[in-house]
Amino acid sequence: MRARRFDLIAFDWDGTLFDSTAVIARCIQSAVTDLGYTPPSQEAASYVIGMGLAQALAHAAPDVPREQYALLGERFRFHYMAHQNDLSLFAGVLPLLAELKERQHLLAVATGKNRAGLDEVLRTQALSGVFDSSRTADETAGKPHPRMLHELMGEFGVKPERTLMIGDTTHDLQMALNAGCASLGVSYG
């Protein structure tokens, strides 16, 4: 039986390529605490990773009034920036990406990060030319809405059956299902 070949492979960023899940959860907890509210559990804070920041904070910190979300987001970014040196790519990511590029796959990132955050981490990790495209939660609908994948497929003229989404959360896998694409879940993130 011939192996299925995908033309476009889209990766989630946090928890899939980048080892940041524990740091993000701690930063959510710290931001909520900064505002004087009871922080979410590690499980609740981890569950929202992959969503856009506003959506994630609303789910992780339902006691925080909506009018404080901007401040909560600022506090989250403050704590996240303080932990930049604690973050790195997972082992094996660079050779994997190089092998996929060599095999002529189109590579993309579909992430709940914002554009500025993704561009910065791609620059600091020396990955600025590796991906053919990317979509972030501040540019389009967040996960699990399929728009990120629809836009990426449209950009390259790739059909859903030729697209693979790789991620570490149910949000990633549900987005792929909603877009009619195959998905691969990773459990190390």
XYZ file of N, CA and C in Angstrom:
567
model
N 0.836 -1.181 0.000
C 0.000 0.000 0.000
C 0.883 1.246 0.000
N 0.589 2.171 -0.867
C 1.359 3.403 -1.008
C 1.023 4.359 0.138
N 2.039 4.932 0.738
C 1.833 5.878 1.838
C 1.180 7.149 1.315
N 0.293 7.702 2.098
C -0.371 8.944 1.720
C 0.638 10.076 1.797
N 0.668 10.897 0.787
C 1.591 12.036 0.762
C 0.807 13.317 0.923
N 1.320 14.177 1.755
C 0.706 15.481 1.984
C 1.559 16.550 1.325
N 0.909 17.488 0.676
C 1.624 18.606 0.067
C 1.904 19.701 1.088
N 0.933 19.942 1.963
C 1.029 21.004 2.965
C 0.988 20.380 4.351
N 1.982 20.700 5.163
C 2.009 20.248 6.554
C 2.007 21.492 7.430
N 0.950 21.631 8.209
C 0.803 22.773 9.113
C 1.067 22.308 10.540
N 1.879 23.067 11.241
C 2.228 22.751 12.624
C 1.637 23.787 13.566
N 1.158 23.316 14.693
C 0.930 24.199 15.821
C 2.322 24.598 16.327
N 2.412 25.687 17.067
C 3.713 26.124 17.562
C 3.960 25.668 18.998
N 3.240 26.266 19.955
C 3.478 25.987 21.375
C 3.047 24.568 21.729
N 3.981 23.796 22.268
C 3.693 22.435 22.676
C 3.861 21.417 21.570
N 4.073 21.881 20.342
C 4.280 20.972 19.207
C 5.708 21.106 18.686
N 6.093 22.301 18.305
C 7.467 22.557 17.876
C 8.291 23.184 18.996
N 7.628 23.965 19.821
C 8.300 24.780 20.836
C 7.905 24.290 22.218
N 8.875 24.037 23.061
C 8.653 23.505 24.407
C 8.287 24.646 25.357
N 7.029 25.040 25.317
C 6.594 26.227 26.056
C 5.344 26.012 26.900
N 4.773 24.829 26.876
C 3.488 24.599 27.524
C 3.518 24.917 29.015
N 4.483 24.386 29.745
C 4.535 24.615 31.194
C 4.742 26.092 31.511
N 5.592 26.766 30.740
C 5.838 28.194 30.969
C 4.575 29.003 30.704
N 3.862 28.707 29.624
C 2.632 29.444 29.320
C 1.611 29.257 30.431
N 1.449 28.032 30.903
C 0.487 27.778 31.984
C 0.861 28.570 33.236
N 2.143 28.577 33.596
C 2.579 29.348 34.773
C 2.355 30.842 34.568
N 2.565 31.331 33.357
C 2.366 32.760 33.077
C 0.891 33.141 33.171
N 0.004 32.267 32.723
C -1.436 32.520 32.879
C -1.778 32.588 34.360
N -1.281 31.628 35.131
C -1.548 31.616 36.568
C -1.012 32.884 37.240
N 0.194 33.296 36.891
C 0.793 34.496 37.490
C 0.022 35.752 37.125
N -0.421 35.850 35.874
C -1.177 37.029 35.435
C -2.489 37.148 36.198
N -3.181 36.037 36.386
C -4.444 36.053 37.133
C -4.183 36.447 38.583
N -3.138 35.901 39.172
C -2.768 36.241 40.551
C -2.433 37.721 40.672
N -1.724 38.277 39.694
C -1.371 39.703 39.707
C -2.601 40.589 39.830
N -3.711 40.160 39.240
C -4.941 40.952 39.278
C -5.776 40.667 40.523
N -5.277 39.795 41.403
C -5.957 39.534 42.663
C -7.024 38.457 42.612
N -7.007 37.645 41.575
C -7.999 36.575 41.447
C -7.336 35.221 41.701
N -8.153 34.224 41.969
C -7.650 32.873 42.187
C -7.156 32.307 40.858
N -5.903 31.881 40.809
C -5.370 31.382 39.537
C -5.995 30.041 39.163
N -6.057 29.753 37.868
C -6.566 28.455 37.432
C -5.577 27.350 37.794
N -6.064 26.141 37.829
C -5.183 24.996 38.047
C -4.219 24.863 36.866
N -3.173 24.093 37.061
C -2.225 23.823 35.975
C -2.962 23.199 34.790
N -3.891 22.289 35.079
C -4.654 21.624 34.021
C -5.514 22.620 33.247
N -6.218 23.499 33.966
C -7.080 24.488 33.300
C -6.251 25.478 32.494
N -5.117 25.897 33.039
C -4.251 26.840 32.327
C -3.630 26.183 31.095
N -3.310 24.908 31.180
C -2.721 24.197 30.040
C -3.746 23.918 28.950
N -5.004 23.691 29.349
C -6.049 23.341 28.384
C -6.237 24.414 27.318
N -6.057 25.671 27.670
C -6.367 26.764 26.749
C -5.235 27.083 25.779
N -4.098 26.436 25.945
C -2.967 26.703 25.052
C -3.348 26.297 23.633
N -3.083 27.184 22.707
C -3.455 26.980 21.309
C -4.569 27.907 20.884
N -5.349 28.376 21.845
C -6.393 29.362 21.548
C -5.728 30.729 21.416
N -6.437 31.684 20.854
C -5.969 33.062 20.877
C -5.936 33.540 22.322
N -5.122 34.539 22.620
C -4.914 34.972 24.002
C -6.210 35.382 24.687
N -7.026 36.208 24.058
C -8.262 36.667 24.701
C -9.191 35.496 24.999
N -9.348 34.602 24.038
C -10.195 33.424 24.228
C -9.625 32.525 25.331
N -8.318 32.346 25.341
C -7.673 31.504 26.346
C -7.862 32.072 27.746
N -7.649 33.373 27.886
C -7.787 33.989 29.201
C -9.228 33.935 29.685
N -10.188 34.090 28.779
C -11.603 34.011 29.158
C -11.946 32.623 29.694
N -11.396 31.583 29.077
C -11.663 30.218 29.538
C -10.903 29.889 30.813
N -9.652 30.306 30.894
C -8.816 29.946 32.041
C -9.137 30.767 33.280
N -9.641 31.968 33.078
C -9.891 32.878 34.207
C -11.296 33.462 34.118
N -12.318 32.621 34.233
C -13.692 33.113 34.068
C -14.124 34.119 35.136
N -13.418 34.168 36.273
C -13.767 35.120 37.332
C -13.288 36.538 37.037
N -12.343 36.667 36.114
C -11.814 37.991 35.775
C -12.811 38.676 34.843
N -13.267 39.880 35.214
C -14.226 40.592 34.353
C -13.612 40.922 32.989
N -14.452 40.876 31.972
C -14.020 41.130 30.593
C -13.273 42.464 30.468
N -13.697 43.474 31.204
C -13.032 44.782 31.089
C -11.592 44.755 31.601
N -11.188 43.675 32.261
C -9.804 43.558 32.728
C -8.960 42.648 31.832
N -9.527 42.168 30.728
C -8.780 41.260 29.846
C -7.543 41.921 29.250
N -7.640 43.188 28.910
C -6.464 43.864 28.334
C -5.323 43.875 29.349
N -5.634 44.213 30.595
C -4.615 44.216 31.644
C -4.110 42.797 31.905
N -5.016 41.833 31.902
C -4.624 40.440 32.093
C -3.671 40.002 30.974
N -3.972 40.397 29.746
C -3.088 40.088 28.624
C -1.719 40.733 28.784
N -1.694 41.979 29.255
C -0.416 42.664 29.497
C 0.406 41.928 30.546
N -0.252 41.506 31.621
C 0.447 40.789 32.689
C 0.963 39.434 32.185
N 0.146 38.759 31.367
C 0.597 37.495 30.789
C 1.856 37.735 29.961
N 1.840 38.726 29.078
C 2.999 39.000 28.222
C 4.227 39.377 29.058
N 4.018 40.130 30.143
C 5.120 40.486 31.041
C 5.793 39.219 31.574
N 4.989 38.311 32.098
C 5.550 37.077 32.660
C 6.174 36.205 31.571
N 5.537 36.148 30.408
C 6.062 35.333 29.312
C 7.426 35.860 28.862
N 7.545 37.173 28.725
C 8.820 37.757 28.293
C 9.922 37.498 29.323
N 9.548 37.432 30.589
C 10.532 37.169 31.642
C 11.073 35.740 31.573
N 10.386 34.862 30.867
C 10.795 33.456 30.776
C 11.312 33.072 29.392
N 11.624 34.029 28.536
C 12.080 33.725 27.178
C 13.281 32.782 27.155
N 14.184 32.935 28.112
C 15.386 32.092 28.120
C 15.103 30.662 28.564
N 13.891 30.405 29.074
C 13.512 29.058 29.506
C 12.900 28.248 28.366
N 12.763 28.842 27.192
C 12.032 28.227 26.086
C 12.975 27.780 24.971
N 12.623 26.662 24.324
C 13.441 26.176 23.208
C 12.609 25.243 22.337
N 13.134 24.957 21.159
C 12.519 23.963 20.286
C 12.662 22.584 20.929
N 11.699 21.722 20.673
C 11.838 20.340 21.116
C 12.988 19.693 20.350
N 13.637 18.729 20.984
C 14.706 17.972 20.325
C 14.147 17.318 19.063
N 14.903 17.376 17.994
C 14.516 16.730 16.749
C 13.729 17.595 15.787
N 13.296 18.773 16.226
C 12.479 19.634 15.356
C 13.262 20.103 14.137
N 14.477 20.593 14.330
C 15.246 21.118 13.192
C 15.517 20.056 12.127
N 15.978 18.849 12.494
C 16.174 17.841 11.448
C 14.865 17.423 10.775
N 13.781 17.383 11.530
C 12.484 17.044 10.938
C 12.088 18.070 9.883
N 12.176 19.348 10.231
C 11.804 20.400 9.281
C 12.703 20.363 8.045
N 13.999 20.141 8.247
C 14.931 20.060 7.112
C 14.572 18.887 6.198
N 14.233 17.752 6.782
C 13.859 16.571 5.987
C 12.578 16.823 5.203
N 11.592 17.447 5.835
C 10.330 17.736 5.146
C 10.539 18.728 4.006
N 11.380 19.738 4.221
C 11.689 20.700 3.150
C 12.398 19.990 1.992
N 13.324 19.105 2.328
C 14.055 18.364 1.302
C 13.098 17.516 0.464
N 12.037 17.038 1.077
C 11.036 16.230 0.375
C 9.980 17.088 -0.318
N 10.214 18.385 -0.362
C 9.370 19.320 -1.109
C 7.992 19.580 -0.488
N 7.838 19.357 0.799
C 6.575 19.688 1.458
C 6.499 21.193 1.683
N 5.314 21.733 1.555
C 5.058 23.100 1.990
C 4.871 23.045 3.498
N 5.533 23.939 4.223
C 5.448 23.944 5.682
C 4.815 25.241 6.156
N 3.932 25.114 7.135
C 3.246 26.285 7.675
C 3.096 26.144 9.183
N 2.853 27.279 9.818
C 2.522 27.323 11.241
C 1.109 27.866 11.354
N 0.292 27.197 12.158
C -1.070 27.648 12.478
C -1.141 27.702 13.999
N -1.125 28.906 14.553
C -0.916 29.049 15.990
C -1.876 30.021 16.661
N -2.060 29.811 17.939
C -2.823 30.741 18.757
C -2.007 31.953 19.178
N -0.710 31.977 18.872
C 0.126 33.148 19.174
C -0.327 34.332 18.323
N 0.098 35.522 18.713
C -0.150 36.669 17.840
C 1.015 36.796 16.853
N 0.817 37.611 15.826
C 1.819 37.746 14.757
C 3.156 38.224 15.307
N 3.140 39.240 16.146
C 4.402 39.766 16.676
C 5.145 38.693 17.466
N 4.417 37.930 18.269
C 5.042 36.880 19.069
C 5.634 35.775 18.213
N 4.898 35.348 17.186
C 5.416 34.294 16.311
C 6.629 34.787 15.535
N 6.544 35.982 14.964
C 7.678 36.501 14.195
C 8.926 36.620 15.064
N 8.750 37.053 16.306
C 9.890 37.200 17.216
C 10.530 35.843 17.515
N 9.718 34.846 17.823
C 10.286 33.541 18.164
C 10.890 32.865 16.929
N 10.320 33.067 15.759
C 10.940 32.529 14.544
C 12.305 33.170 14.317
N 12.401 34.475 14.587
C 13.676 35.176 14.436
C 14.702 34.668 15.454
N 14.304 34.585 16.727
C 15.262 34.185 17.760
C 15.685 32.722 17.634
N 14.849 31.897 17.021
C 15.186 30.485 16.830
C 15.812 30.222 15.455
N 16.111 31.294 14.709
C 16.734 31.200 13.380
C 15.907 30.340 12.426
N 14.580 30.534 12.458
C 13.672 29.792 11.585
C 12.964 30.701 10.593
N 13.444 31.921 10.430
C 12.730 32.904 9.620
C 12.508 32.502 8.173
N 13.197 31.658 7.554
C 12.899 31.287 6.170
C 12.406 29.867 5.999
N 12.206 29.175 7.101
C 11.888 27.749 7.036
C 10.447 27.491 6.617
N 9.525 28.280 7.131
C 8.106 28.045 6.858
C 7.662 28.852 5.647
N 6.833 28.232 4.829
C 6.338 28.883 3.621
C 5.250 29.900 3.933
N 4.564 29.714 5.049
C 3.524 30.652 5.458
C 3.150 30.372 6.907
N 2.329 31.251 7.456
C 1.836 31.058 8.818
C 0.570 31.871 9.014
N -0.206 31.447 9.995
C -1.393 32.186 10.412
C -1.400 32.234 11.927
N -1.823 33.375 12.449
C -1.887 33.579 13.893
C -3.301 33.975 14.300
N -3.570 33.835 15.584
C -4.926 34.065 16.084
C -5.369 35.521 15.998
N -4.434 36.460 15.905
C -4.842 37.862 15.789
C -5.090 38.271 14.334
N -4.816 37.374 13.381
C -5.026 37.666 11.963
C -6.309 37.051 11.414
N -6.772 36.007 12.056
C -7.891 35.227 11.530
C -8.608 34.568 12.698
N -9.611 33.770 12.419
C -10.352 33.095 13.487
C -9.435 32.119 14.219
N -9.569 32.078 15.533
C -8.760 31.177 16.344
C -9.270 29.742 16.296
N -8.451 28.858 16.786
C -8.793 27.441 16.855
C -9.961 27.246 17.824
N -10.837 26.315 17.569
C -10.802 25.268 16.556
C -11.489 25.636 15.239
N -11.794 26.922 15.042
C -12.375 27.345 13.762
C -11.402 26.955 12.644
N -11.892 26.489 11.501
C -11.002 26.009 10.436
C -10.379 27.094 9.559
N -10.687 28.358 9.795
C -10.245 29.410 8.873
C -8.730 29.449 8.674
N -7.939 29.242 9.740
C -6.474 29.254 9.571
C -6.051 28.265 8.493
N -6.556 27.053 8.594
C -6.192 26.032 7.604
C -6.786 26.335 6.241
N -8.015 26.826 6.197
C -8.617 27.194 4.906
C -7.769 28.252 4.204
N -7.308 29.248 4.952
C -6.486 30.308 4.353
C -5.155 29.760 3.846
N -4.522 28.895 4.635
C -3.245 28.313 4.204
C -3.426 27.446 2.965
N -4.460 26.623 2.959
C -4.718 25.784 1.776
C -5.014 26.653 0.556
N -5.793 27.707 0.746
C -6.115 28.611 -0.350
C -4.892 29.321 -0.891
N -3.994 29.714 -0.012
C -2.771 30.405 -0.425
C -1.941 29.555 -1.383
N -1.919 28.255 -1.156
C -1.088 27.363 -1.967
C -1.881 26.507 -2.942
N -3.199 26.631 -2.945
C -4.020 25.820 -3.833
C -3.970 24.336 -3.497
N -3.888 24.023 -2.213
C -3.806 22.636 -1.756
C -5.167 22.209 -1.211
N -5.599 21.025 -1.590
C -6.888 20.503 -1.139
C -6.776 19.955 0.285
N -7.896 19.909 1.004
C -7.871 19.388 2.377
C -7.282 17.981 2.490
N -7.584 17.118 1.534
C -7.078 15.743 1.619
C -5.568 15.652 1.401
N -4.943 16.748 0.989
C -3.492 16.793 0.799
C -2.813 17.632 1.885
N -3.573 17.915 2.959
C -3.081 18.765 4.045
C -3.079 17.983 5.353
N -2.006 18.126 6.115
C -1.861 17.491 7.422
C -1.637 18.570 8.470
N -2.407 18.527 9.545
C -2.234 19.424 10.690
C -1.622 18.619 11.823
N -0.521 19.117 12.386
C 0.156 18.450 13.498
C 0.073 19.355 14.718
N -0.446 18.824 15.811
C -0.587 19.623 17.020
C -0.648 18.774 18.269
N -0.683 19.461 19.407
C -0.653 18.760 20.693
C -1.932 18.918 21.511
N -2.927 19.633 20.992
C -4.148 19.842 21.770
C -5.380 19.424 20.971
N -6.476 19.267 21.688
C -7.741 18.965 21.021
C -8.147 20.105 20.105
N -7.748 21.340 20.414
C -8.077 22.492 19.563
C -7.444 22.332 18.178
N -6.202 21.850 18.145
C -5.507 21.627 16.871
C -6.205 20.544 16.051
N -6.518 19.447 16.714
C -7.124 18.311 16.017
C -8.543 18.628 15.570
N -9.279 19.381 16.388
C -10.638 19.764 16.010
C -10.612 20.735 14.832
N -9.632 21.640 14.803
C -9.500 22.555 13.674
C -9.284 21.761 12.382
N -8.412 20.757 12.429
C -8.165 19.926 11.246
C -9.436 19.204 10.817
N -10.146 18.641 11.770
C -11.404 17.953 11.461
C -12.398 18.921 10.830
N -12.512 20.118 11.411
C -13.432 21.133 10.886
C -13.058 21.573 9.474
N -11.760 21.504 9.145
C -11.285 21.913 7.816
C -11.279 20.755 6.820
N -11.574 19.552 7.275
C -11.565 18.391 6.388
C -10.180 17.837 6.121
N -9.234 18.154 7.003
C -7.841 17.730 6.834
C -7.514 16.553 7.749
N -6.446 15.865 7.423
C -5.906 14.848 8.319
C -5.192 15.550 9.466
N -5.062 14.841 10.577
C -4.357 15.418 11.716
C -3.475 14.371 12.366
N -2.485 14.872 13.071
C -1.579 14.029 13.829
C -1.382 14.698 15.178
N -1.716 13.981 16.234
C -1.544 14.521 17.577
C -0.234 14.058 18.175
N 0.472 14.976 18.805
C 1.705 14.639 19.512
C 1.418 14.708 21.007
N 2.070 13.845 21.765
C 1.769 13.764 23.194
C 2.897 14.265 24.080
N 3.964 14.761 23.491
C 5.105 15.197 24.291
C 4.976 16.628 24.777
N 4.048 17.424 24.224
C 3.923 18.849 24.553
C 3.165 19.121 25.810
